[in-house]
CSV table of C-alpha atoms and ligand atoms in Angstrom, one decimal:
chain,number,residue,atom,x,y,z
A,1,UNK,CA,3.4,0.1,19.7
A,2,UNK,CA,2.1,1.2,16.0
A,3,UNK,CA,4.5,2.8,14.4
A,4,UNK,CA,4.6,4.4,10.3
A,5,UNK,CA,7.4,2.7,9.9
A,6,UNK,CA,8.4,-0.8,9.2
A,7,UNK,CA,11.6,-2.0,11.4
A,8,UNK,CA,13.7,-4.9,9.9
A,9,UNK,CA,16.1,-7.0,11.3
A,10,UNK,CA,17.9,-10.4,11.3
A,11,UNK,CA,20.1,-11.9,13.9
A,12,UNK,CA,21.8,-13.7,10.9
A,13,UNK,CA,22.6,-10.3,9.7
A,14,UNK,CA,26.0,-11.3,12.0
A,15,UNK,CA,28.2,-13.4,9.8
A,16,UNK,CA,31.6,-14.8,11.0
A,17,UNK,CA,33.6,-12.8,8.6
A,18,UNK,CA,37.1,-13.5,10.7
A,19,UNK,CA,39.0,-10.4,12.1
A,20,UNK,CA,38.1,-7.4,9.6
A,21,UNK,CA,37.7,-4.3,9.9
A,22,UNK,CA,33.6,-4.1,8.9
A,23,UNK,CA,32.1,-4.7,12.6
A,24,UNK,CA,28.9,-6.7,11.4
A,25,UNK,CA,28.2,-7.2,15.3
A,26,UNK,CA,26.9,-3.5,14.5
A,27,UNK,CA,23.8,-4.6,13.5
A,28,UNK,CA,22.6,-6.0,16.5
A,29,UNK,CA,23.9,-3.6,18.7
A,30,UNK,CA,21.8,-0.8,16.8
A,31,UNK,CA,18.3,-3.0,17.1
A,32,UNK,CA,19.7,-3.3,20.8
A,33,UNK,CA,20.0,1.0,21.5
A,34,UNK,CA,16.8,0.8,19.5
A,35,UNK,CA,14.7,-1.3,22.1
A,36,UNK,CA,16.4,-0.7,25.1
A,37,UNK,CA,15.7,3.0,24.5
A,38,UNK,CA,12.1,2.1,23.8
A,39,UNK,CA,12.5,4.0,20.1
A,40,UNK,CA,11.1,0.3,18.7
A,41,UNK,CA,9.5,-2.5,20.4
A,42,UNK,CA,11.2,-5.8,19.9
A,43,UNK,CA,8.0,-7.3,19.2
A,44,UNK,CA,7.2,-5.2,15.9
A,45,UNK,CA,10.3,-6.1,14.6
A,46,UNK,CA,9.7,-8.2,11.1
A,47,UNK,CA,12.6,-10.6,10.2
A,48,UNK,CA,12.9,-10.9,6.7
A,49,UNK,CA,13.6,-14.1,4.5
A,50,UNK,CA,16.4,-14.7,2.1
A,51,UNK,CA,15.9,-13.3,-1.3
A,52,UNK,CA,14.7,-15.5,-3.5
A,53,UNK,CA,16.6,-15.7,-6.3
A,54,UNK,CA,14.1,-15.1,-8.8
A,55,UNK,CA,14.4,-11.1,-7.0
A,56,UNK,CA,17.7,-11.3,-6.6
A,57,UNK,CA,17.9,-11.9,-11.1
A,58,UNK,CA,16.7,-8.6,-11.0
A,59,UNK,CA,19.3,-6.7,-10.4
A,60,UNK,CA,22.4,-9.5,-10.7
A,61,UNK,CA,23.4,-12.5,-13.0
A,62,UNK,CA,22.7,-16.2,-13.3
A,63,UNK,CA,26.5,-17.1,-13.5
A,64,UNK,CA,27.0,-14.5,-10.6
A,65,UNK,CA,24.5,-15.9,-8.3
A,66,UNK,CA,25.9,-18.9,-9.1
A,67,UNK,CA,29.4,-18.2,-8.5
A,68,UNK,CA,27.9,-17.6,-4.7
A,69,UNK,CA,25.6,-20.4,-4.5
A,70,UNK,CA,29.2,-22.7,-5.1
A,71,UNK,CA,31.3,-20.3,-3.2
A,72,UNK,CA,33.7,-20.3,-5.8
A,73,UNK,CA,36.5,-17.3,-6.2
A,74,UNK,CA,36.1,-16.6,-9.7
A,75,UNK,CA,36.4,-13.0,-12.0
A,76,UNK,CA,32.8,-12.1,-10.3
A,77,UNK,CA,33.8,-13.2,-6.7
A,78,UNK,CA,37.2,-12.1,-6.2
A,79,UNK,CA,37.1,-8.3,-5.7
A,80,UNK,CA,35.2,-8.9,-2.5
A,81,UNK,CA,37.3,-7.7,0.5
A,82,UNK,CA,35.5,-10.4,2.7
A,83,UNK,CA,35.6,-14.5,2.7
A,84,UNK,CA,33.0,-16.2,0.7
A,85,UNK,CA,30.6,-19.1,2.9
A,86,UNK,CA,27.6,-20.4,2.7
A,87,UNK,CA,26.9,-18.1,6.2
A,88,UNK,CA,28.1,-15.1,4.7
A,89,UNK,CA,26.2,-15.4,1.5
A,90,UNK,CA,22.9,-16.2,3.4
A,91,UNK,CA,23.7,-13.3,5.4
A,92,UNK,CA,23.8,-11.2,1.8
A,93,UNK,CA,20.6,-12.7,0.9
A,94,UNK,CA,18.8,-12.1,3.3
A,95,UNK,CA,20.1,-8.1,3.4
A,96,UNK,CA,18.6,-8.0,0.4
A,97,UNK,CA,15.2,-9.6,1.7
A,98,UNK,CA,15.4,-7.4,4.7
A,99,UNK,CA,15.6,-4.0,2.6
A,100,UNK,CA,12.9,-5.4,-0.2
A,101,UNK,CA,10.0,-5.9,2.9
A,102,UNK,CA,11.2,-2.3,4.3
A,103,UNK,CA,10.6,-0.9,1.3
A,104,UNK,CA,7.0,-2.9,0.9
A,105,UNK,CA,6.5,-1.6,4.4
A,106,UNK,CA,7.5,1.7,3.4
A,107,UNK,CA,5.0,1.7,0.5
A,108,UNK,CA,2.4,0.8,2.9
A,109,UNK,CA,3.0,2.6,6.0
A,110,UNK,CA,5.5,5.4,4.9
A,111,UNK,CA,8.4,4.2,5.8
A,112,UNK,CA,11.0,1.5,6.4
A,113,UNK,CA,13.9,0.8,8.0
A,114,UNK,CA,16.2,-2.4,7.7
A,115,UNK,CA,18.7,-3.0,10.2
A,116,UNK,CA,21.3,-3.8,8.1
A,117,UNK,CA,21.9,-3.3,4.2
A,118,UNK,CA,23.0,-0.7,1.7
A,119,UNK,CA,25.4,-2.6,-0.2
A,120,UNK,CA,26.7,-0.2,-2.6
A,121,UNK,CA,29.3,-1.6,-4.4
A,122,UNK,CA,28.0,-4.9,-6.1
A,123,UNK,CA,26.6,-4.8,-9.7
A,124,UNK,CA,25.3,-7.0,-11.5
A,125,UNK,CA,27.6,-9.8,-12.3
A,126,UNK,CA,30.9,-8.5,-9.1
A,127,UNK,CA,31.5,-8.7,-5.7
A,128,UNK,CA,33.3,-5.7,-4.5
A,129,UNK,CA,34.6,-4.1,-0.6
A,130,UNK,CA,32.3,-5.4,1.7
A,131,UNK,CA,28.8,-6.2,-1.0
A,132,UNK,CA,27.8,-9.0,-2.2
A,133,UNK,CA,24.1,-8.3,-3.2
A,134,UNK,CA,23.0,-5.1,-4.2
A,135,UNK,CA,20.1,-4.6,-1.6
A,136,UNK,CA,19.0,-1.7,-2.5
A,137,UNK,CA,19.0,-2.5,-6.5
A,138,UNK,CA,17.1,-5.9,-5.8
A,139,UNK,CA,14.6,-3.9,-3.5
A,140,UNK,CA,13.9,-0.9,-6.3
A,141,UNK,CA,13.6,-3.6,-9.2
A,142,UNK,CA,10.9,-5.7,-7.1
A,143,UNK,CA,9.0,-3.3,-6.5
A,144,UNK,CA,8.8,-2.2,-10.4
A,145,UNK,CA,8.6,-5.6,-11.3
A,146,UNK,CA,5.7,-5.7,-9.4
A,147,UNK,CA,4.4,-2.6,-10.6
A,148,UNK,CA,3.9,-1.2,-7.0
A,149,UNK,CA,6.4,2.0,-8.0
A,150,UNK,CA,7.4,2.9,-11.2
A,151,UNK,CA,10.1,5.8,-10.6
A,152,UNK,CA,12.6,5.5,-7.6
A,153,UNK,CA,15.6,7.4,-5.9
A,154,UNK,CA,18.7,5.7,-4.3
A,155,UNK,CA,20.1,9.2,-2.1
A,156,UNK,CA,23.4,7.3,-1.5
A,157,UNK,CA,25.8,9.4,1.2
A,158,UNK,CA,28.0,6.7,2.3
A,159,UNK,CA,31.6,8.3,2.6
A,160,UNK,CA,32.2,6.1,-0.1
A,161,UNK,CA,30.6,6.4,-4.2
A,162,UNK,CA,27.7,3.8,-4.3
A,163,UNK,CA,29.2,2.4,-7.9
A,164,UNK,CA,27.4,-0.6,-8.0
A,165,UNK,CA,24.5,1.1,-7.3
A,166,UNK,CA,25.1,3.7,-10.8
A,167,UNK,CA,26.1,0.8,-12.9
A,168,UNK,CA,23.6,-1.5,-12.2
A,169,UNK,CA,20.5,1.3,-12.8
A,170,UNK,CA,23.6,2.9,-15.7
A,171,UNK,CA,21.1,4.4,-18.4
A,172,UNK,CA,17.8,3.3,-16.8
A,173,UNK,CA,15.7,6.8,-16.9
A,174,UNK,CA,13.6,5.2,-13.8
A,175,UNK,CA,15.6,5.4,-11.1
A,176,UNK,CA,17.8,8.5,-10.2
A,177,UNK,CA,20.7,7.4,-8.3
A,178,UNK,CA,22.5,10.6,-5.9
A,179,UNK,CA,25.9,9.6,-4.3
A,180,UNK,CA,27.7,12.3,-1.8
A,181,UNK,CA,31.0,10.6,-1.4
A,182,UNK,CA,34.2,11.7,-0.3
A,183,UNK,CA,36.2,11.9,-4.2
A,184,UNK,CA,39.9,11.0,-3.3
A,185,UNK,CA,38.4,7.3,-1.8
A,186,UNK,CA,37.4,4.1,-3.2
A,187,UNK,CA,36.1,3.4,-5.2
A,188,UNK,CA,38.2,4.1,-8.3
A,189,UNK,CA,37.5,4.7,-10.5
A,190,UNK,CA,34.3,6.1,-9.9
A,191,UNK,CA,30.4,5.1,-12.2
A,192,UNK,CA,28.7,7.1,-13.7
A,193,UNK,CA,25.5,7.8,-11.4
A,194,UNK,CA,22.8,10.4,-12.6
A,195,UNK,CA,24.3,12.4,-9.7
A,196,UNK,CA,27.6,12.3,-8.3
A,197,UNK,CA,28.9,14.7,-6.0
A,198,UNK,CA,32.5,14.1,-4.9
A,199,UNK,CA,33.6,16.1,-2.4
A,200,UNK,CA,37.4,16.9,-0.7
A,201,UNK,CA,38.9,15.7,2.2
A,202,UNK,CA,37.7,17.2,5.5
A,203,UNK,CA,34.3,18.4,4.0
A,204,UNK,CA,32.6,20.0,7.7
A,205,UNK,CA,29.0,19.8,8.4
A,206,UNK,CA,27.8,23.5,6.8
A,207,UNK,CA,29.2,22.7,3.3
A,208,UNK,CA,28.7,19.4,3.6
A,209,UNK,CA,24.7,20.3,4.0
A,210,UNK,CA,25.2,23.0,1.6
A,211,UNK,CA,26.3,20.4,-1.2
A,212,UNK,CA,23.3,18.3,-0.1
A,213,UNK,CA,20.7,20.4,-0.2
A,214,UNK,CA,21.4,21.6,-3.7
A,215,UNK,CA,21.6,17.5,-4.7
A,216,UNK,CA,18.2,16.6,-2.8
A,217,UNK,CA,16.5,19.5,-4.9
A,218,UNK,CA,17.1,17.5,-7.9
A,219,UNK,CA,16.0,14.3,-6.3
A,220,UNK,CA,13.0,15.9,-5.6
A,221,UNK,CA,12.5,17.2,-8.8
A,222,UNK,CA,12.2,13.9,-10.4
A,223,UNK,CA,9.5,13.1,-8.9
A,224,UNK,CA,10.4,9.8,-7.0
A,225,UNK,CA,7.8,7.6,-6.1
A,226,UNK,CA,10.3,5.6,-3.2
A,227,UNK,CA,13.2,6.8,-2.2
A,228,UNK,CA,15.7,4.5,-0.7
A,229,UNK,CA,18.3,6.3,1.7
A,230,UNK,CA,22.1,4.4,2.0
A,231,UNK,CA,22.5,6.3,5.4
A,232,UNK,CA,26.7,5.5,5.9
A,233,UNK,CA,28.1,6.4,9.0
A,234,UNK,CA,31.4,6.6,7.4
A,235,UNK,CA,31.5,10.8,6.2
A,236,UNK,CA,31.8,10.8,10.6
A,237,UNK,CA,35.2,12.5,11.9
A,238,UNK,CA,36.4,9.7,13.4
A,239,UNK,CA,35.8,6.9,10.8
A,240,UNK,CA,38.6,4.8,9.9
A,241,UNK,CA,38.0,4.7,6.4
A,242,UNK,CA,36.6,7.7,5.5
A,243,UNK,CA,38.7,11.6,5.2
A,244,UNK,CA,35.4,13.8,5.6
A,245,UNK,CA,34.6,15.6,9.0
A,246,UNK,CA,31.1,15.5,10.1
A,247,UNK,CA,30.1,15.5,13.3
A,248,UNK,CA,27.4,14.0,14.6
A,249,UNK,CA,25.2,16.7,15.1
A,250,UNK,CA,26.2,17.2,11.2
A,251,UNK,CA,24.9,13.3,10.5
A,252,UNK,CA,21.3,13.8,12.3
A,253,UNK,CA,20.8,16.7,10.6
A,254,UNK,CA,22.0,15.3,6.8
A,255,UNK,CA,19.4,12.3,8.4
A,256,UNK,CA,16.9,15.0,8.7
A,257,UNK,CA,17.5,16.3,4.9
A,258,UNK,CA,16.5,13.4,3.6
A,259,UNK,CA,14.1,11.7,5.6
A,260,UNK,CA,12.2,15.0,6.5
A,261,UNK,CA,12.3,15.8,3.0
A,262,UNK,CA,10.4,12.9,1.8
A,263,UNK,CA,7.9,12.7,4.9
A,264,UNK,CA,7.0,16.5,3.9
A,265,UNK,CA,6.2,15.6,0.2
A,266,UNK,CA,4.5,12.1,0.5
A,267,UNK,CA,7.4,10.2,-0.4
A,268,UNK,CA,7.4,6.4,1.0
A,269,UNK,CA,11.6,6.4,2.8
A,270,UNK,CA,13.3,3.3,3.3
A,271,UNK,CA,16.7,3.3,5.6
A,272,UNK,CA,19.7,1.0,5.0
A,273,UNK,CA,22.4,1.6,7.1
A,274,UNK,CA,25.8,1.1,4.3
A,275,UNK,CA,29.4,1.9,5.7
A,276,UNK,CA,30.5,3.0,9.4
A,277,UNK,CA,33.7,2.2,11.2
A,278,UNK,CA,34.6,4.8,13.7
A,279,UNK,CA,37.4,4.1,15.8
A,280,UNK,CA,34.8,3.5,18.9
A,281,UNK,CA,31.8,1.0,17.7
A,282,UNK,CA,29.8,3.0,20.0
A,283,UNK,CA,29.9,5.8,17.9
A,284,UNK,CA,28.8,3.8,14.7
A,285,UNK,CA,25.6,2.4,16.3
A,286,UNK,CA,24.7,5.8,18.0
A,287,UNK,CA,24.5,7.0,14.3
A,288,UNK,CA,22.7,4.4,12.9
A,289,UNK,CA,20.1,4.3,15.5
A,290,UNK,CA,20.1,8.2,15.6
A,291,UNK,CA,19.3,8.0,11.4
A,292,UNK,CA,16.3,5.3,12.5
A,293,UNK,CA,15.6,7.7,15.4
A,294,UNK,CA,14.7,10.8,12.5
A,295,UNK,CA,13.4,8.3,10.3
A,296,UNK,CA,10.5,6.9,13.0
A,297,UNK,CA,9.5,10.4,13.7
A,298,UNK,CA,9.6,11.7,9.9
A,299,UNK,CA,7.4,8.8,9.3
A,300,UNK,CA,5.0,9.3,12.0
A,301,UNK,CA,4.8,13.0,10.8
A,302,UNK,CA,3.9,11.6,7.2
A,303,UNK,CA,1.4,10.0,8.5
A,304,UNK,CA,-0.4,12.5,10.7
A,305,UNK,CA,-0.2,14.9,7.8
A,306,UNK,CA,-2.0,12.3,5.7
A,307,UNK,CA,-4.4,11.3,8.3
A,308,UNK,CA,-5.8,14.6,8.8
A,309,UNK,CA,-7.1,15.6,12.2
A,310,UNK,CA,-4.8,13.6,15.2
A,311,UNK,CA,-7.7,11.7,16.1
A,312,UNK,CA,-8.2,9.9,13.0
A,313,UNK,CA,-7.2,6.5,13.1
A,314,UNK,CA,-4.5,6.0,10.5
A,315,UNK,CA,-3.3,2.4,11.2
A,316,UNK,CA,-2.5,0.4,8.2
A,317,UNK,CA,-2.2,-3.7,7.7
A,318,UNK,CA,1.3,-4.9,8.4
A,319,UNK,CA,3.4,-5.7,5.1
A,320,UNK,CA,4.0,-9.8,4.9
A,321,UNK,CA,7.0,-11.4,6.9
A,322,UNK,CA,7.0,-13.1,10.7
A,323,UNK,CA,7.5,-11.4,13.5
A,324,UNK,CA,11.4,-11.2,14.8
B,1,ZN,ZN1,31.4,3.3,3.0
């Protein structure tokens, strides 16, 4: 199966992170619906490698990195809401590995999807919730490092603010960084991000879409070379830790905002899946794999609108990494 867009996943994703509320068997289970609905084919499935930390100084500190090479609870490490081992900081680092070849896919065929990542809250030198590494920071400043993008967007609409997100890119004119977050949550306080929308408890679907089409113009408007979508299942109804009230007919179609969005003006999208913790698991991986769902066909759209007529060939190389 060809597909425009790159699909990313790790078994390691899983840590043991004891009983907790975050359900990191989640990840599996979405490239599981994925394949077993035929959406994907297990074969095309890339598995990334850890970070290397030479990426990963590009968005966080030497004494933080090696705070978490030690596993040592220090200032930096002791705001994380999870336990700190050498599993669960491989399964970090290789999050952020996983969404840095998705977005090198998504530069190359369109788009990109990682299975996993969108770890919002850490910045550059803290642990904080559920984040570690800062995937989607590491995987923007790559790619500039490298010169392949110069100007990116981070659409962020987790239930919760993507803070570490804002403060790590805090006053760099490159990268515009939206969060549609539910206000009266954590975190607080809140960073400064170059667009923040906090919205009340029990935001519905229609003003809920309302809000973010008026924030996407704006996205749009800068002109972003990548975008990289934090696609939380946590502004769902029934989440656990989130007080908005989408449905999930209200989640496809925020999905389709985005990702439609960028597919219709040329712009390479690259899904991380953030937050989600309904009260029924099912419910968080039907989401997820209902975001990667929009995200294959916006990207296949892309790419027949760039190829031209349908019979036009329009296969591209695949981006570096081994098979899963
Ligand atoms: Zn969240």
């Amino acid at each position: 199966m060809s597909s425009a867009a790159v699909v990313v996943h790790s078994p390691e994703y899983f840590c043991d992170i004891g009983p907790h509320v975050f359900p990191v068997e989640k990840f599996a289970m979405v490239r599981a619906h994925l394949v077993n609905r035929r959406e994907i084919a297990a074969g095309d499935i890339l598995a990334p490698a850890p970070a290397p930390r030479a990426d990963l100084l590009t968005a966080h500190t030497p004494e933080y990195l090696d705070d978490l090479d030690a596993m040592r609870w220090t200032h930096r490490t002791r705001m994380s809401e999870l336990p700190l081992t050498a599993e669960i900081v491989r399964a970090y680092k290789l999050a952020a590995g996983g969404t840095t070849l998705a977005a090198r896919g998504a530069l190359e065929r369109g788009g990109g999807i990682n299975l996993g990542g969108g770890f919002h809250h850490a910045s550059a030198d803290r642990a904080e919730g559920f984040c570690y590494l800062n995937d989607l920071a590491v995987a923007v400043r790559v790619l500039q490092r490298e010169v392949r993008i110069r100007r990116a967007a981070v659409v962020d609409l987790d239930v919760h603010q993507g803070n570490g997100t804002a403060l790590i890119f805090h006053g760099d004119d490159s990268v515009f960084t939206l969060s549609i977050h539910q206000e009266m949550n954590y975190p607080t306080p809140k960073a400064d991000g170059t667009l923040d929308v906090g919205l009340d408890d029990r935001t519905g679907d229609d003003e809920y879409l309302r809000r973010l089409d008026a924030a996407l113009e704006a996205v749009w408007n800068f002109r972003p070379e990548i975008v990289l979508y934090q696609a939380g299942a946590d502004p769902y109804v029934e989440d656990q830790l989130g007080g908005l009230a989408l449905t999930l007919d209200g989640l496809e179609a925020r999905d389709r905002r985005v990702l439609e969005g960028c597919a219709r003006r040329g712009i390479p999208a690259v899904v991380t899946l953030g937050g989600g913790y309904a009260r029924r698991l099912e419910d968080t991986v039907a989401i997820h794999a209902t975001t990667c769902r929009v995200a294959l066909a916006a990207a296949a759209a892309g790419a027949r609108d760039r190829s031209g007529p349908p019979e036009t060939p329009a296969a591209s190389p695949a981006p570096p990494g081994r098979p899963a």
